[in-house]
mmCIF file of C-alpha atoms in Angstrom:
data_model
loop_
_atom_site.group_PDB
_atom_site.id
_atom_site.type_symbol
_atom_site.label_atom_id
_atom_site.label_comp_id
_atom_site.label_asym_id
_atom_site.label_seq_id
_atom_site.Cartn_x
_atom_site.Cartn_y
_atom_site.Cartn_z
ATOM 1 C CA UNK X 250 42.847 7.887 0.159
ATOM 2 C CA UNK X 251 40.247 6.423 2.296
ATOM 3 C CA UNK X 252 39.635 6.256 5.913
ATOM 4 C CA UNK X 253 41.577 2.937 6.587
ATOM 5 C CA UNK X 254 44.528 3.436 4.347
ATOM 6 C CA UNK X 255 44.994 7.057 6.145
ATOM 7 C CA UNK X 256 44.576 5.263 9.431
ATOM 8 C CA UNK X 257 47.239 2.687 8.312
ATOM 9 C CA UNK X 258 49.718 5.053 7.545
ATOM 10 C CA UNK X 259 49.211 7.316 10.515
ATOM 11 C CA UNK X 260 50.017 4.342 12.808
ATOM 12 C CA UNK X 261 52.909 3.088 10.782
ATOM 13 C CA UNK X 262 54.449 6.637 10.524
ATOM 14 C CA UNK X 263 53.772 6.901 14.297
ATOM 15 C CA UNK X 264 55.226 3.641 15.130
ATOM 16 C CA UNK X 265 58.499 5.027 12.953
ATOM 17 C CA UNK X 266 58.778 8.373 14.710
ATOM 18 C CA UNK X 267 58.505 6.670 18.021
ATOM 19 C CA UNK X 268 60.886 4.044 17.228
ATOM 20 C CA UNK X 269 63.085 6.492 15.748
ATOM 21 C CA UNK X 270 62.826 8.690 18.449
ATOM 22 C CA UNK X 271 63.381 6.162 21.197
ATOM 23 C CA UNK X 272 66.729 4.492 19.249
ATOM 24 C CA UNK X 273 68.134 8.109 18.946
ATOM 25 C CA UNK X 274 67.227 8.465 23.170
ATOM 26 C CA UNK X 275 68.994 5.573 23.731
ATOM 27 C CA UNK X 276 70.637 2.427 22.295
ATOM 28 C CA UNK X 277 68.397 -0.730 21.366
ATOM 29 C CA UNK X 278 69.105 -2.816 24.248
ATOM 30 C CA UNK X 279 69.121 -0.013 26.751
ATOM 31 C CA UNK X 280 65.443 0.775 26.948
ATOM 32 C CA UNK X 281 63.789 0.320 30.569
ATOM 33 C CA UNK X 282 60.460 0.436 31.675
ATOM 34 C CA UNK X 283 58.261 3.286 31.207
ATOM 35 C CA UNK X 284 58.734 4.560 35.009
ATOM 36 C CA UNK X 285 62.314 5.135 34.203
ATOM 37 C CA UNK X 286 61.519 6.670 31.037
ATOM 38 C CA UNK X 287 62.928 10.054 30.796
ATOM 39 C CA UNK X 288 59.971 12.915 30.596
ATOM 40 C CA UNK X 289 61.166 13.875 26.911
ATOM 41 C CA UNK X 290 61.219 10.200 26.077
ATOM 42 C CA UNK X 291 57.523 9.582 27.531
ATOM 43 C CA UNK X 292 56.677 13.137 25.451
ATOM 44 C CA UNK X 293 58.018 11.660 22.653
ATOM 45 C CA UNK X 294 55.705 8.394 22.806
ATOM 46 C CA UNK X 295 52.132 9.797 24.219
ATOM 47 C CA UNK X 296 52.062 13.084 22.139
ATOM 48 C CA UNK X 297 50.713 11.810 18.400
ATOM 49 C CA UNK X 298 48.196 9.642 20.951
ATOM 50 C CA UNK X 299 47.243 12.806 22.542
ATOM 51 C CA UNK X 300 47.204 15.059 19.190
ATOM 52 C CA UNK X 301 44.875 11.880 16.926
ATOM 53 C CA UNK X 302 42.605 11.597 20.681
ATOM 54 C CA UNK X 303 42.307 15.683 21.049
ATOM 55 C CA UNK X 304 41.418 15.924 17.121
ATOM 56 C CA UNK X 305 38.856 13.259 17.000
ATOM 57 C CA UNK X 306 36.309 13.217 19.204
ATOM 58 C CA UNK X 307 34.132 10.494 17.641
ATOM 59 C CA UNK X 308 37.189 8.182 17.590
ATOM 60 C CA UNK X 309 37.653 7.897 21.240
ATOM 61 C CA UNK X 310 35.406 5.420 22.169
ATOM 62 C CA UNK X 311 36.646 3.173 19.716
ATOM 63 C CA UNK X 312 40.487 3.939 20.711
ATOM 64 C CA UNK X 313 39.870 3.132 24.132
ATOM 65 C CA UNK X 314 38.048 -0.044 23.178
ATOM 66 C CA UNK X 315 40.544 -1.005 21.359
ATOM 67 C CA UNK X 316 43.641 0.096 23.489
ATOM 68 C CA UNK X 317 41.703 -2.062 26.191
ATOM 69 C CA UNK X 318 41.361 -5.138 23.959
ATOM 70 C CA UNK X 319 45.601 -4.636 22.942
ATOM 71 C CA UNK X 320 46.292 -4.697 26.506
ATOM 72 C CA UNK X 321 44.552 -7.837 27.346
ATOM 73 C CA UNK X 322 45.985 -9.961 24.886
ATOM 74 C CA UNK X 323 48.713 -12.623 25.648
ATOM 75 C CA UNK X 324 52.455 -11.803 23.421
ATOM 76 C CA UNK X 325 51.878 -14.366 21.025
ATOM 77 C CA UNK X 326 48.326 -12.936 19.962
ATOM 78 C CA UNK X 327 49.671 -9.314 19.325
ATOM 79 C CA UNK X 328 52.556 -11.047 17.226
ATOM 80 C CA UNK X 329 49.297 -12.406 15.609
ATOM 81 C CA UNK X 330 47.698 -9.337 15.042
ATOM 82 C CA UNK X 331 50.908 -7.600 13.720
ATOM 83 C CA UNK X 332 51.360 -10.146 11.392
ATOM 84 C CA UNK X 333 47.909 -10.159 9.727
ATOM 85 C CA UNK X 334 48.042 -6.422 9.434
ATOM 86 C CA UNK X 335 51.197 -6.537 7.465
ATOM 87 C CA UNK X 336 49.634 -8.796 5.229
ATOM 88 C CA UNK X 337 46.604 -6.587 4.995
ATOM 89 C CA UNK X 338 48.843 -3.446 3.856
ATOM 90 C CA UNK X 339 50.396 -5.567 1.197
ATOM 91 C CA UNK X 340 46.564 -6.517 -0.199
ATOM 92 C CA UNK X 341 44.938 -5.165 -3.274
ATOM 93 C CA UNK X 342 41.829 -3.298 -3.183
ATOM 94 C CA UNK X 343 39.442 -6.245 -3.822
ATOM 95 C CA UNK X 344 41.418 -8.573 -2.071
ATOM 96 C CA UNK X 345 41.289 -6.046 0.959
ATOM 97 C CA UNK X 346 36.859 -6.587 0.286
ATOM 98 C CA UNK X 347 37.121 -10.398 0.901
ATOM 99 C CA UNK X 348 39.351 -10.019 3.595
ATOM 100 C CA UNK X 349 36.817 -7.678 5.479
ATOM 101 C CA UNK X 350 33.710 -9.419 4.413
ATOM 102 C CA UNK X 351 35.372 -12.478 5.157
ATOM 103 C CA UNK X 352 36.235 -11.263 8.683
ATOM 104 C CA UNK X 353 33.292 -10.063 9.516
ATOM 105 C CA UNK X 354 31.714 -13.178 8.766
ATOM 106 C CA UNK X 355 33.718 -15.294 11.210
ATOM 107 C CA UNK X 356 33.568 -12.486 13.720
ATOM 108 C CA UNK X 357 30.473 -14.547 15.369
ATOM 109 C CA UNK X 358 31.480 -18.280 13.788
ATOM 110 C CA UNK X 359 33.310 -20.876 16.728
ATOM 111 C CA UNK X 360 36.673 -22.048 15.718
ATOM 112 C CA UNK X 361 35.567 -24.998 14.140
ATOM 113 C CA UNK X 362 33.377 -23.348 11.735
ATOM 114 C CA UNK X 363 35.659 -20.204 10.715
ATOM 115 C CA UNK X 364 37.683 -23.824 9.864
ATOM 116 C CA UNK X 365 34.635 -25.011 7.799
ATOM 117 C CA UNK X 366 34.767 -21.713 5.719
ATOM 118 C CA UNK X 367 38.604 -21.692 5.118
ATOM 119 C CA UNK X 368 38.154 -24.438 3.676
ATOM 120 C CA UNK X 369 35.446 -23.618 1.058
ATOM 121 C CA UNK X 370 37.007 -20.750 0.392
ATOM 122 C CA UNK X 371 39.812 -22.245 -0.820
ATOM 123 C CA UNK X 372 38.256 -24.741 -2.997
ATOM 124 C CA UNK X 373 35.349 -21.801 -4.591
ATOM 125 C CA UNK X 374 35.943 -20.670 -8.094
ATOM 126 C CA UNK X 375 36.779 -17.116 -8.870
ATOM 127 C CA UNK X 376 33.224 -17.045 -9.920
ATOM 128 C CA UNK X 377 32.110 -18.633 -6.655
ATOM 129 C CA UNK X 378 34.069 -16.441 -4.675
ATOM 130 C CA UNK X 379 32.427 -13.493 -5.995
ATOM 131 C CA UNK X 380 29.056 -14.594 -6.091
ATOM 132 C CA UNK X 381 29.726 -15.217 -2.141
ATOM 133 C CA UNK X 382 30.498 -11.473 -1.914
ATOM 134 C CA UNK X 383 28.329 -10.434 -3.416
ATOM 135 C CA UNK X 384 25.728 -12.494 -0.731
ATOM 136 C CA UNK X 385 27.810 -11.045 2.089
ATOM 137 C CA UNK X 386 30.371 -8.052 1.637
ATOM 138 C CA UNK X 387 27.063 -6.190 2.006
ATOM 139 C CA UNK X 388 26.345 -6.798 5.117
ATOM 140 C CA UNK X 389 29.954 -5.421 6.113
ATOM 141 C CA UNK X 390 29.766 -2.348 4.240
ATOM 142 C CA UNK X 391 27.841 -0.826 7.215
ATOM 143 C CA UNK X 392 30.636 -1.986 9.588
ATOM 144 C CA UNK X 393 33.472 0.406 10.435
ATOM 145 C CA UNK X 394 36.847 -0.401 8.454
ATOM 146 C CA UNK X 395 39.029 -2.777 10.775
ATOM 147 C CA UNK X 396 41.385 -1.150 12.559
ATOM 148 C CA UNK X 397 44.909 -1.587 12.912
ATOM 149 C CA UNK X 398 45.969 -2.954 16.007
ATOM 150 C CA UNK X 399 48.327 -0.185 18.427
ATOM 151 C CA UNK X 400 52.094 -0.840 18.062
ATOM 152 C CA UNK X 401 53.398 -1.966 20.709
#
């Protein structure tokens, strides 16, 4: 297994043992805010953060980063984020390559030419498409793996 997949399924067996904690703490439509929380619920939620943050050091920068970027975006672009994540567990190992090189190609394009690309992407040849990657997955290889966004 490699780095992201292990990743993936950390936070998706965390988000299922705090779910699954939280629904056995209290019914569905009865959860308040944090403040009124009980301490063994709050345990519940913050120790696998605290037990992944402890155990790697090198990680915390990027975990803050991007606990900071979750928390600044608007409802509809975590919904977003979600979404495309499913869709990246459900990916094959080479589609999973586009999808990162791809990413990390638009990472610095403006709307209207992340558009541009879309669109030629859809109309390259399998043969196209992989000469394409093979022009630009390698500049993404020494990128980190994208990370899945925090459940929230």
């Amino acid at each position: 297994m490699n780095k992201t997949n292990i990743r993936l399924s950390f936070l998706l067996a965390l988000g299922l043992l705090c779910g699954n904690a939280l629904a056995q703490a209290a019914p569905a439509g009865n959860l308040p805010e944090w403040d009124k929380l009980t301490p063994q619920q709050r345990e519940t939620l913050i120790s696998p953060m605290r037990d992944r943050w402890n155990s790697s050091p090198e990680e915390r920068a990027r975990m803050f980063e991007h606990a900071n970027r979750w928390k600044s975006m608007t409802p509809e672009q975590r919904q977003q984020a979600r979404k495309g994540m499913r869709r990246f567990e459900h990916m094959g190992p080479e589609q999973r390559r586009e999808a990162r090189a791809l990413f990390f190609k638009m990472r610095g394009m403006t709307p209207e030419q992340r558009q541009q690309l879309r669109n030629q992407w859809g109309k390259m040849t399998p043969e196209q498409r992989r000469e394409w990657m093979d022009k630009n997955a390698s500049k993404q290889d020494d990128m980190p793996p994208i990370p899945p966004p925090p459940r929230n």
